[in-house]
CSV table of C-alpha atoms and ligand atoms in Angstrom, one decimal:
chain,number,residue,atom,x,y,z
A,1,UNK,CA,108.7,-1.0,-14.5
A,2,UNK,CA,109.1,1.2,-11.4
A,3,UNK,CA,111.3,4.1,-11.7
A,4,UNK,CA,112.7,6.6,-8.7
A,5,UNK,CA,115.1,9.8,-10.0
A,6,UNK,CA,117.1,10.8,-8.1
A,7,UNK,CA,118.6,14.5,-8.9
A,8,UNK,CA,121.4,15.4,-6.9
A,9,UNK,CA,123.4,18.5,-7.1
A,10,UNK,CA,126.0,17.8,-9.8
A,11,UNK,CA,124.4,14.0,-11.0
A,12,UNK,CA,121.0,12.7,-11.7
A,13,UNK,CA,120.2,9.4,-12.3
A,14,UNK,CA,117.8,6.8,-12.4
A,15,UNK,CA,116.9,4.0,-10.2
A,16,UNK,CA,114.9,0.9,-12.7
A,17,UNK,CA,112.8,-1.5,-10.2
A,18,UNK,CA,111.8,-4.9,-12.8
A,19,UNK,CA,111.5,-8.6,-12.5
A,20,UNK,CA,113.8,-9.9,-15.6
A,21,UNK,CA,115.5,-5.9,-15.8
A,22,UNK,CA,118.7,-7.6,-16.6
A,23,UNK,CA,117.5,-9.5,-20.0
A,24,UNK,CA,117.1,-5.9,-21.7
A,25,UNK,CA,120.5,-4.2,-20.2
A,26,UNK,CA,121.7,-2.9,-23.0
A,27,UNK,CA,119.2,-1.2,-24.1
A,28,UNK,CA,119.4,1.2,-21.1
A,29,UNK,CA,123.3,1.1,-21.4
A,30,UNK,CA,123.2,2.7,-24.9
A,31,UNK,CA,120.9,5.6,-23.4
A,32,UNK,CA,123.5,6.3,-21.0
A,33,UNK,CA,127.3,5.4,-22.7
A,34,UNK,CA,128.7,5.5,-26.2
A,35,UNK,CA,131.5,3.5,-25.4
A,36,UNK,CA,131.6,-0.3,-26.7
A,37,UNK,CA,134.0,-1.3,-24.1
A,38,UNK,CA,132.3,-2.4,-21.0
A,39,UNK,CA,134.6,-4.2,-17.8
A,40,UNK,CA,132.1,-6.1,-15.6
A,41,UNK,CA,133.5,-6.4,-12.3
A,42,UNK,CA,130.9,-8.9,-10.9
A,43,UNK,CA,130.9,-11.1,-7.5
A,44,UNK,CA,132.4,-14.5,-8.3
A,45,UNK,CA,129.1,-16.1,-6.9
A,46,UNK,CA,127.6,-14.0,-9.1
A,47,UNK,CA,129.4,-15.0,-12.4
A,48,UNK,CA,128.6,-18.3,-11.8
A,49,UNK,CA,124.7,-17.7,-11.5
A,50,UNK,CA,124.3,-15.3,-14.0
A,51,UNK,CA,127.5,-14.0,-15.6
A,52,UNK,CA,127.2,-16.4,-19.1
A,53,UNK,CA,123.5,-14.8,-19.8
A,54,UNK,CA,124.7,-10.7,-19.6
A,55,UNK,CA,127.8,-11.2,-21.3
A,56,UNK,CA,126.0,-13.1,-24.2
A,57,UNK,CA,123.5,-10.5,-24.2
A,58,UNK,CA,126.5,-7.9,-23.8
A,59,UNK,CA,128.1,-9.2,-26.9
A,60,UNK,CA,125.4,-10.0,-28.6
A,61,UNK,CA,123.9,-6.4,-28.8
A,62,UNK,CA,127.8,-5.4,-29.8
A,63,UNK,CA,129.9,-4.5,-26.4
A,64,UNK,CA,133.1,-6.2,-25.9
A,65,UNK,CA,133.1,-7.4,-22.6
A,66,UNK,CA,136.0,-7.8,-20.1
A,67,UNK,CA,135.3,-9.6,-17.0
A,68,UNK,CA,136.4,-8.8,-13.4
A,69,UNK,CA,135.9,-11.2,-11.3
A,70,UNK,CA,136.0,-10.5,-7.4
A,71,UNK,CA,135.1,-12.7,-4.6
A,72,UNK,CA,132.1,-12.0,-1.8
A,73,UNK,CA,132.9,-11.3,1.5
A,74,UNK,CA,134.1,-8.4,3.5
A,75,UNK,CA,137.7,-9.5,2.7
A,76,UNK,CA,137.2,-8.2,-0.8
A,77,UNK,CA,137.0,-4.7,0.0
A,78,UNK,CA,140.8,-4.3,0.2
A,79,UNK,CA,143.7,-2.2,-1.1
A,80,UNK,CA,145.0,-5.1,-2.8
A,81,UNK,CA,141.9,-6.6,-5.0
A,82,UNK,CA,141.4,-3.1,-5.9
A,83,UNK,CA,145.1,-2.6,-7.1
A,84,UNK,CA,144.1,-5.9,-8.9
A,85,UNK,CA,141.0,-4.9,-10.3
A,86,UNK,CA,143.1,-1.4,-12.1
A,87,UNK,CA,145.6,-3.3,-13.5
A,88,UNK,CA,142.8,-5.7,-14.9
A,89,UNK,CA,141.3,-2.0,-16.4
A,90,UNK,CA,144.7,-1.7,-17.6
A,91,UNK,CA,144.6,-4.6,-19.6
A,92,UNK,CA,142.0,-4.0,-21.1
A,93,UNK,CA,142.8,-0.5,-22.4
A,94,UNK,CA,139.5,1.1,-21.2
A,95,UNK,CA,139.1,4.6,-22.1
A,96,UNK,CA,137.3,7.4,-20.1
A,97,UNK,CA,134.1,7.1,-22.9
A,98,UNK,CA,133.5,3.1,-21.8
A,99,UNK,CA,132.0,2.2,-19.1
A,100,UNK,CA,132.3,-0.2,-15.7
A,101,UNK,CA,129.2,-2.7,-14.6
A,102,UNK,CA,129.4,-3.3,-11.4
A,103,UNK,CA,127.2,-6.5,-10.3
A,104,UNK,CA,126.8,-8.3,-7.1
A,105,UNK,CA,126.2,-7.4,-3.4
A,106,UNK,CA,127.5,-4.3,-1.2
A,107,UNK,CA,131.2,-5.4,-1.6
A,108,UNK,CA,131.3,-6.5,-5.4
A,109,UNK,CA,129.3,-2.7,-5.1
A,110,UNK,CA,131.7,-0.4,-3.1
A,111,UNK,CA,135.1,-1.7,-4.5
A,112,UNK,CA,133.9,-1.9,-7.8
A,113,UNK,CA,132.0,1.7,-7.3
A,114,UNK,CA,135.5,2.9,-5.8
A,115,UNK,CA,137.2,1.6,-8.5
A,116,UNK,CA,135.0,3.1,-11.4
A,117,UNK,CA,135.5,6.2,-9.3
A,118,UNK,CA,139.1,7.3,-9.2
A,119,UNK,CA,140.6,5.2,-12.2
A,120,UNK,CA,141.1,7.6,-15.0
A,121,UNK,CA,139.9,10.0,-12.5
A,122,UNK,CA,136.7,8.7,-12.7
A,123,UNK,CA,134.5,6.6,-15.2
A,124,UNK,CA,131.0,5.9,-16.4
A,125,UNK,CA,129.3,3.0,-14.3
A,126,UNK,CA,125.8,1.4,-13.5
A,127,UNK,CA,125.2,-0.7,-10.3
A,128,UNK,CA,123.4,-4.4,-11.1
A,129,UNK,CA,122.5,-5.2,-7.3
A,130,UNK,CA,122.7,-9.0,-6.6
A,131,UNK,CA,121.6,-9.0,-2.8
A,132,UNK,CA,118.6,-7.7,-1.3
A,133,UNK,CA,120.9,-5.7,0.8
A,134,UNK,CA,122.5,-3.8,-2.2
A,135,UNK,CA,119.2,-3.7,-3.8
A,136,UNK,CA,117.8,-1.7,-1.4
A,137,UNK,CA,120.5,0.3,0.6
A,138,UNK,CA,124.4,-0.2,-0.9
A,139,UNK,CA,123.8,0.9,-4.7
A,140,UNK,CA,122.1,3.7,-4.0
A,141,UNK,CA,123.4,7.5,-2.8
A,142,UNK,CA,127.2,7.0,-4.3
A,143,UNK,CA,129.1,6.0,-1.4
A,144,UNK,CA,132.1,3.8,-2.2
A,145,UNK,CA,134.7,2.7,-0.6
A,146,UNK,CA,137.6,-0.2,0.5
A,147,UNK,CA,138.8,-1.2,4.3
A,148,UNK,CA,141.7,-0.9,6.2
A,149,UNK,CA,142.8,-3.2,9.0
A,150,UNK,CA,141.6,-0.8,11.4
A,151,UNK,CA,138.7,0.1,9.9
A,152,UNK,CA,135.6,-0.5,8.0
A,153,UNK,CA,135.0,2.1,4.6
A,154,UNK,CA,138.0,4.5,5.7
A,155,UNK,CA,139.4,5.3,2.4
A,156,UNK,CA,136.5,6.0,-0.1
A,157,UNK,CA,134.2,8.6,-2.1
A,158,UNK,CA,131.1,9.7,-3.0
A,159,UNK,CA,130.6,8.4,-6.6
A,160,UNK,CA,127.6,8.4,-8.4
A,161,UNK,CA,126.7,5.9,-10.4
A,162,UNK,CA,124.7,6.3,-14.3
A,163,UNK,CA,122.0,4.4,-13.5
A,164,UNK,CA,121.2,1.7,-11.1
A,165,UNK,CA,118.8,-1.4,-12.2
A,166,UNK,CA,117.4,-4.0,-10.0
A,167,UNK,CA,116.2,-7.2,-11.2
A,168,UNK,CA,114.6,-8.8,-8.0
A,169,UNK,CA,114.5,-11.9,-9.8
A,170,UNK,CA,118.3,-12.4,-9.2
A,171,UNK,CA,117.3,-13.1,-5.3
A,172,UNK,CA,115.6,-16.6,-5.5
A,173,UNK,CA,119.4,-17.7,-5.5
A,174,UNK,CA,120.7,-15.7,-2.1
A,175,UNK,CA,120.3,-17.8,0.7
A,176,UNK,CA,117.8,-17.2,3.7
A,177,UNK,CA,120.6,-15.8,5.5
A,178,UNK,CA,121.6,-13.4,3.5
A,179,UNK,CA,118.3,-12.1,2.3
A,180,UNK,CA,117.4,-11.5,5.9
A,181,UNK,CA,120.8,-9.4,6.3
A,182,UNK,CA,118.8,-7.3,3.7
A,183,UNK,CA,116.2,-7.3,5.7
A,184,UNK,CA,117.9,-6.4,8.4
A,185,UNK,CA,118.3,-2.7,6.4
A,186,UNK,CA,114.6,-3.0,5.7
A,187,UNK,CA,113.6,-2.9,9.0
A,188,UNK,CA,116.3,0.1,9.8
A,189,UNK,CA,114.0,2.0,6.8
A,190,UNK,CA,110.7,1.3,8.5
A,191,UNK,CA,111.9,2.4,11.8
A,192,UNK,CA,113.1,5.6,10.8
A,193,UNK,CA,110.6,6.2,8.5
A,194,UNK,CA,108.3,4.7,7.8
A,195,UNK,CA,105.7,2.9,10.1
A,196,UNK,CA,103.5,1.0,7.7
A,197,UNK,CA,106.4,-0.5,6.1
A,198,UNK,CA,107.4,-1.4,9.6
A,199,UNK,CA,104.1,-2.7,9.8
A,200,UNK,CA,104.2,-4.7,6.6
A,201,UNK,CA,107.5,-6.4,7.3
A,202,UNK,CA,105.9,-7.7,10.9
A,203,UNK,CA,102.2,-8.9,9.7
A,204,UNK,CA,103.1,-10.8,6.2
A,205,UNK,CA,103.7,-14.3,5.9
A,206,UNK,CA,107.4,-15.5,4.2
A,207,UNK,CA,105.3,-16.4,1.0
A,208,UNK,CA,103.9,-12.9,1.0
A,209,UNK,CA,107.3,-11.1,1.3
A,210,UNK,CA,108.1,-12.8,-1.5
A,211,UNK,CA,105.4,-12.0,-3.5
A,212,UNK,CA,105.7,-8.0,-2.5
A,213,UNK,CA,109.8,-7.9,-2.6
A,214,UNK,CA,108.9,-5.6,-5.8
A,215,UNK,CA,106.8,-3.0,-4.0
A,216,UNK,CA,109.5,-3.7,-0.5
A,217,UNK,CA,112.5,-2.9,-2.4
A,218,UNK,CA,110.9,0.4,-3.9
A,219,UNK,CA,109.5,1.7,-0.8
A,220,UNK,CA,112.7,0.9,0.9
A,221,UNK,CA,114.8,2.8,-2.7
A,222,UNK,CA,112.0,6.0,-2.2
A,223,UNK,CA,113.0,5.9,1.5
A,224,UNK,CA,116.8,5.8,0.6
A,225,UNK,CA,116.7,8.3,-2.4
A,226,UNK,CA,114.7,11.0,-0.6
A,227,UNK,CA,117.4,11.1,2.5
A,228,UNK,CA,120.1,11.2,-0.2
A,229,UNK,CA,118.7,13.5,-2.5
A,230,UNK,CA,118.7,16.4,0.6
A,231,UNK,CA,122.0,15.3,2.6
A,232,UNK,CA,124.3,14.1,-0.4
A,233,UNK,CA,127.8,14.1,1.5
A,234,UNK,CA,126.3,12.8,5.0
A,235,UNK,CA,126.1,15.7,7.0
A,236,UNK,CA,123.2,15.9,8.2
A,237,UNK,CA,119.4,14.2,8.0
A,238,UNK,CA,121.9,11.4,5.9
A,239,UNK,CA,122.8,10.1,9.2
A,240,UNK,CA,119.7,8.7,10.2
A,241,UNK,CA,120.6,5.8,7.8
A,242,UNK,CA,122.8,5.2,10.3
A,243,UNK,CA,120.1,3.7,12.9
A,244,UNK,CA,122.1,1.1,14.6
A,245,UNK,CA,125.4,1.7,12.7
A,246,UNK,CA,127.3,3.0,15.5
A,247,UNK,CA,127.1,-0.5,17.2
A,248,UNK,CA,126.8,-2.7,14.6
A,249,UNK,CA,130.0,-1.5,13.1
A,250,UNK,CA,132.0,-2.4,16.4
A,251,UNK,CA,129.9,-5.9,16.4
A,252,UNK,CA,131.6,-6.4,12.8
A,253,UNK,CA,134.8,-5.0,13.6
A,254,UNK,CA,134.9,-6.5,16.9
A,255,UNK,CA,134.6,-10.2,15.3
A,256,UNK,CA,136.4,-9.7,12.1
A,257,UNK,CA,134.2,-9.2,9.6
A,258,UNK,CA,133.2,-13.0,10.4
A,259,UNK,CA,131.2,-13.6,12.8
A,260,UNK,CA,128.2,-11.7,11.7
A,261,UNK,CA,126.9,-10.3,8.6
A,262,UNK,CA,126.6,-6.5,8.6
A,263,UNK,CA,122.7,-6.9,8.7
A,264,UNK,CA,122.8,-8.9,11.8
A,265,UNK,CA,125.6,-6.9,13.5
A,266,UNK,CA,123.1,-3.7,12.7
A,267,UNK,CA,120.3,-5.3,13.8
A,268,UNK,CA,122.0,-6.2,17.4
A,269,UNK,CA,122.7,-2.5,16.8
A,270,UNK,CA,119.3,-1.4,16.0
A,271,UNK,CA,117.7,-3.3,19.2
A,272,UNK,CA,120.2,-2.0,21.8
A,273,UNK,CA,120.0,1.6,21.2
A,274,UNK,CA,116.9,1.5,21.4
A,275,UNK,CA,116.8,-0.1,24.3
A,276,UNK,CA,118.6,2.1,26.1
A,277,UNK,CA,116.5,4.9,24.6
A,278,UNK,CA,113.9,3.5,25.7
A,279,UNK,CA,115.2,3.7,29.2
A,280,UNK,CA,116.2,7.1,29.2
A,281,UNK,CA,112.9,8.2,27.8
A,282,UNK,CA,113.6,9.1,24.3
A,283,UNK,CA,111.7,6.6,23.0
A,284,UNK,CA,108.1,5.9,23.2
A,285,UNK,CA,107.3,2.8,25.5
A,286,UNK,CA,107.2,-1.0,23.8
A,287,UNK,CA,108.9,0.2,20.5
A,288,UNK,CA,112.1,-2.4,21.6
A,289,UNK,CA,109.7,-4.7,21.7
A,290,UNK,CA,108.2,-4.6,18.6
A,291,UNK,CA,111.3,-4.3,17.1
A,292,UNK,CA,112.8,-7.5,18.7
A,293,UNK,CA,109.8,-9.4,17.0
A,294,UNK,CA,110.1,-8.1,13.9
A,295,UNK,CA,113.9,-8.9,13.9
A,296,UNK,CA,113.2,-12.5,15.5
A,297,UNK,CA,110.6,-13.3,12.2
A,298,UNK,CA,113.2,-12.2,9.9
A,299,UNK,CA,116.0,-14.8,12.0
A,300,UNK,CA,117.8,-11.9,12.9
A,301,UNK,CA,120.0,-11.4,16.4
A,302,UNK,CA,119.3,-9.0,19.2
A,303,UNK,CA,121.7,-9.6,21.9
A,304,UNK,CA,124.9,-7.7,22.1
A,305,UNK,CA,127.3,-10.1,22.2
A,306,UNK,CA,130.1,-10.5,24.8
A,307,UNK,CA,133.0,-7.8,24.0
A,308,UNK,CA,136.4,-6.1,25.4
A,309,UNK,CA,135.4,-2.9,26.4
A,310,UNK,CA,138.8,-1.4,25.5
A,311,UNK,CA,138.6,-2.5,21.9
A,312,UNK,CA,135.4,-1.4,21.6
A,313,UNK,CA,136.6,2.3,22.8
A,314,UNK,CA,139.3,1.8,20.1
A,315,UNK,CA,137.1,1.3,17.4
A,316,UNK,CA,134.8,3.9,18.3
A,317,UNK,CA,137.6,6.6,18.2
A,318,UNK,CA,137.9,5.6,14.5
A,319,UNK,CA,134.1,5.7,13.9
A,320,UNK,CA,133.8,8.8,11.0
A,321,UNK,CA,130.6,9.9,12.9
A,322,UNK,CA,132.4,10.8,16.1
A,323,UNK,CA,133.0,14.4,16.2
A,324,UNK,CA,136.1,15.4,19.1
A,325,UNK,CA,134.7,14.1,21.7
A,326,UNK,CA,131.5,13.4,20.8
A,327,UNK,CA,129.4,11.1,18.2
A,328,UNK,CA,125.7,11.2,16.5
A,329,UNK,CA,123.9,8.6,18.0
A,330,UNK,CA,120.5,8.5,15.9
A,331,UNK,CA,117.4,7.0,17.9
A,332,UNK,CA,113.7,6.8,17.0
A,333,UNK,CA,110.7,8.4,18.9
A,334,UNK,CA,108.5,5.6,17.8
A,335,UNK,CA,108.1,3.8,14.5
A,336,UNK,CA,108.7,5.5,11.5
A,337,UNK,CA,110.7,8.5,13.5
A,338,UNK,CA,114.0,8.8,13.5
A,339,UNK,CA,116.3,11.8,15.4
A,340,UNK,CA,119.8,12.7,15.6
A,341,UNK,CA,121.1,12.9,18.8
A,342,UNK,CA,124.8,14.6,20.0
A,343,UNK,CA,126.2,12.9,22.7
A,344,UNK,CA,129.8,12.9,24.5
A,345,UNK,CA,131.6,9.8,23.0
A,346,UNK,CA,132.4,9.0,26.9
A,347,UNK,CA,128.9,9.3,28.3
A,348,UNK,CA,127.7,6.7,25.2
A,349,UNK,CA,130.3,4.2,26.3
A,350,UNK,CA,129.3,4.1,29.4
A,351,UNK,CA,125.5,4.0,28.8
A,352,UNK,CA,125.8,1.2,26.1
A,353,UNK,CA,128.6,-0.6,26.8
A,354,UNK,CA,127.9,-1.4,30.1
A,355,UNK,CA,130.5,-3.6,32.2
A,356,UNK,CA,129.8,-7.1,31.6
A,357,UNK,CA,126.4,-8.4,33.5
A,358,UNK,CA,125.9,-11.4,35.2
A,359,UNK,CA,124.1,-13.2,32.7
A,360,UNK,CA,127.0,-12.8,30.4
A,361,UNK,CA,127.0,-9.8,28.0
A,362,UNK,CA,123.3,-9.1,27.0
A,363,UNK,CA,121.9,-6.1,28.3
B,1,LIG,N1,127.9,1.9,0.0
B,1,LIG,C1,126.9,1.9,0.9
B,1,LIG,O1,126.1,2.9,1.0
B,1,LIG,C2,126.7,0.7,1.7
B,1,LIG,C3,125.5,0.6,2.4
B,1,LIG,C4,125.3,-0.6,3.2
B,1,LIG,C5,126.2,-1.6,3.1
B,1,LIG,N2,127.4,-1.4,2.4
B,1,LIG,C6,128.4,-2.5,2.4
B,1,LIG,O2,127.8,-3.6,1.7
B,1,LIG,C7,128.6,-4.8,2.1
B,1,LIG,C8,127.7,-5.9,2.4
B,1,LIG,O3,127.1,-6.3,1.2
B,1,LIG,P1,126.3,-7.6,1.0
B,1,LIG,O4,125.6,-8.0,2.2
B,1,LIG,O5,125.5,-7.5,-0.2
B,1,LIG,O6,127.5,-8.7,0.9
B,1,LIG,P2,128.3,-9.4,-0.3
B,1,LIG,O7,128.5,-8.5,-1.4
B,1,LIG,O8,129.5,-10.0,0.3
B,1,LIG,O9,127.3,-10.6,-0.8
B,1,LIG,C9,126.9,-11.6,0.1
B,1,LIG,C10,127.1,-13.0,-0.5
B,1,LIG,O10,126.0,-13.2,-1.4
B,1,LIG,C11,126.5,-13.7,-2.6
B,1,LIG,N3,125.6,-13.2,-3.7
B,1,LIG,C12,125.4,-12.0,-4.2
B,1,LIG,N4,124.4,-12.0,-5.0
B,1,LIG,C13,123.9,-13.2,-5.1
B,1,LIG,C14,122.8,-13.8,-5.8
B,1,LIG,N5,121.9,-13.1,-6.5
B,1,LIG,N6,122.6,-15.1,-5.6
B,1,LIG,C15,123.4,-15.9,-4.8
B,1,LIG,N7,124.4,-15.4,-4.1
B,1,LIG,C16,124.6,-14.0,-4.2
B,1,LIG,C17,127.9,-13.2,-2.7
B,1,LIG,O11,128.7,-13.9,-3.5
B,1,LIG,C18,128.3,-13.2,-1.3
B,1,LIG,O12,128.8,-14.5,-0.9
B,1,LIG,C19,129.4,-4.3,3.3
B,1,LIG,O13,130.8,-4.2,3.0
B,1,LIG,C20,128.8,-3.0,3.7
B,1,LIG,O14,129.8,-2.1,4.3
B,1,LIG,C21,127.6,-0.3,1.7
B,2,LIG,ZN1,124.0,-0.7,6.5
């Protein structure tokens, strides 16, 4: 079993890396929580797949179990499922010394995380990742959060969670597209850090990816941890997890949470700023390139899609990493390098949100 700590300045915690993790559960829930309640709010998808086999193995080893079940999809991350989700707690009379499960991808993840982190002013919980995406990137470094119509994460926290424990054996049931929106945050790893990762995710075969998701995932969770572990609360190096963020979260916004998933809005995201990097000489020569390959094997977009400028503008004014007048934008040199770059919020409208081209949107 692979095993990353991560030792923050007020929590420490450990990140468990195992094919079939999830048929010995318990026994790392006892090391953490001496409670015998346990709510598991889990992804509906989820409790279809896999909900029967933990809670027998929940009850079995002497927990009684409460499920919450929430569905997938953007739209769960709302006020009101997580007003249902307390009064579910509620219910269930759950005291401060039980604990919350949270399984299932980034959404099940930040409003269950959310949850677990203000009711009763805050409870034990451990993260069961589902998706490659929250296996990787959304269960790890404590951010949680809910939407709000006009905006994506705007009411949240930095949580942290007792343990997280990925089983990558629950991904032969995600679908091709929604493991490559995981890979989509892969990718973003390599690029700012990593260029034989990079390099790995570009040479092997399908069959091979597979075969290495193990080794993948952990690179990707040392990759994650590190950043976290010297930038907890997002103020500075942090940000460079934010590699095509800026864009991809007005891609998302911009089309409702619909028409893209968040790994294929970034990726538009990652592939445009660095093209116009590239341009203006901040980035080495051919890196957009490579990285339009590398997004193409994994099925993933590049073309910024056709959008109103004035919404765009709108969103961007709500975007938490614009400062005043001005935003982070976060580039790479080259593979593997990522930088933080300050630039007036007007000047990075302009430069990548052009006006419309003739060919209809792509830049
Ligand atoms: N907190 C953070 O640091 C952070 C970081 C990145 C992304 N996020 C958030 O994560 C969210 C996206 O997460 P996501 O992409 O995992 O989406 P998701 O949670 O909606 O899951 C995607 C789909 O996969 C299904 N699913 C989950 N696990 C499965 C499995 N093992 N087998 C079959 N189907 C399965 C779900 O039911 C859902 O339909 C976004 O809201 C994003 O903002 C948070
Ligand atoms: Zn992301």
């Amino acid at each position: 079993m692979k095993e990353i700590n991560i030792d923050l300045a007020k929590d420490k915690y450990s990140i468990y890396i195992e094919r079939g993790l999830i048929d010995n559960i318990s026994y790392f829930i006892k090391g953490i929580n001496r409670g015998k309640k346990i709510a598991l709010i889990i992804d509906e998808n989820v409790d279809n797949l896999y909900g029967c086999k933990i809670r027998t193995h929940l009850i079995d080893n002497g927990f009684s179990v409460k499920t919450i079940s929430i569905r997938g999809g953007e739209g769960s991350k709302s006020l009101r499922i997580l007003d249902s989700i307390y009064r579910k707690l509620l219910d269930f009379n759950i005291t401060r010394g039980d604990l919350i499960i949270v399984m299932g991808g980034g959404v099940a993840g930040d409003v269950g995380g959310f949850a677990a982190a203000t009711y009763l002013r805050g409870m034990d919980f451990i993260h069961i990742p589902t998706t490659l995406l929250a296996q990787i990137d959304s269960s790890i470094g404590g951010k949680v959060a809910v939407n709000l119509p006009e905006g994506k994460n705007l009411v949240g926290s930095f949580y942290q969670p007792k343990g997280v424990f990925i089983d990558p054996n629950l991904l032969c049931t995600l679908d091709t597209r929604e493991f490559n929106n995981g890979m989509a945050e892969a990718i973003k790893y390599a690029c700012i850090a990593d260029k034989n990762l990079f390099h790995q995710l570009l040479m092997l075969s399908k069959e091979e990816i597979d075969r290495e998701i193990e080794d993948i995932i952990f690179t990707c969770c040392n990759i994650k941890g590190k950043i976290v572990m010297e930038d907890e609360k997002d103020r500075g190096n942090r940000m460079l997890l934010n590699f095509g963020h800026t864009i991809g979260h007005v891609i998302e916004k911009y089309f409702n949470y619909e028409k893209y998933t968040h790994g294929e809005a970034i990726a538009i995201g990652m592939y445009n700023i660095t093209l116009k990097s590239e341009i203006a000489g901040y980035t080495k020569e051919g890196i957009t390139h490579q990285i339009k390959e590398v997004l193409e094997k994994f099925g993933l977009p590049y073309r910024l899609p056709d959008m109103d400028r004035g919404e765009i503008l709108k969103t961007l004014a709500l975007d938490k990493k614009s400062k005043g007048n001005n935003i982070d934008i976060i580039l790479i040199k080259d593979i593997g390098e990522g930088i933080i770059k300050n630039l007036s919020r007007k000047i990075f409208f302009k430069e990548f949100f052009p006006h419309k081209t003739k060919s209809g949107g792509a830049i």
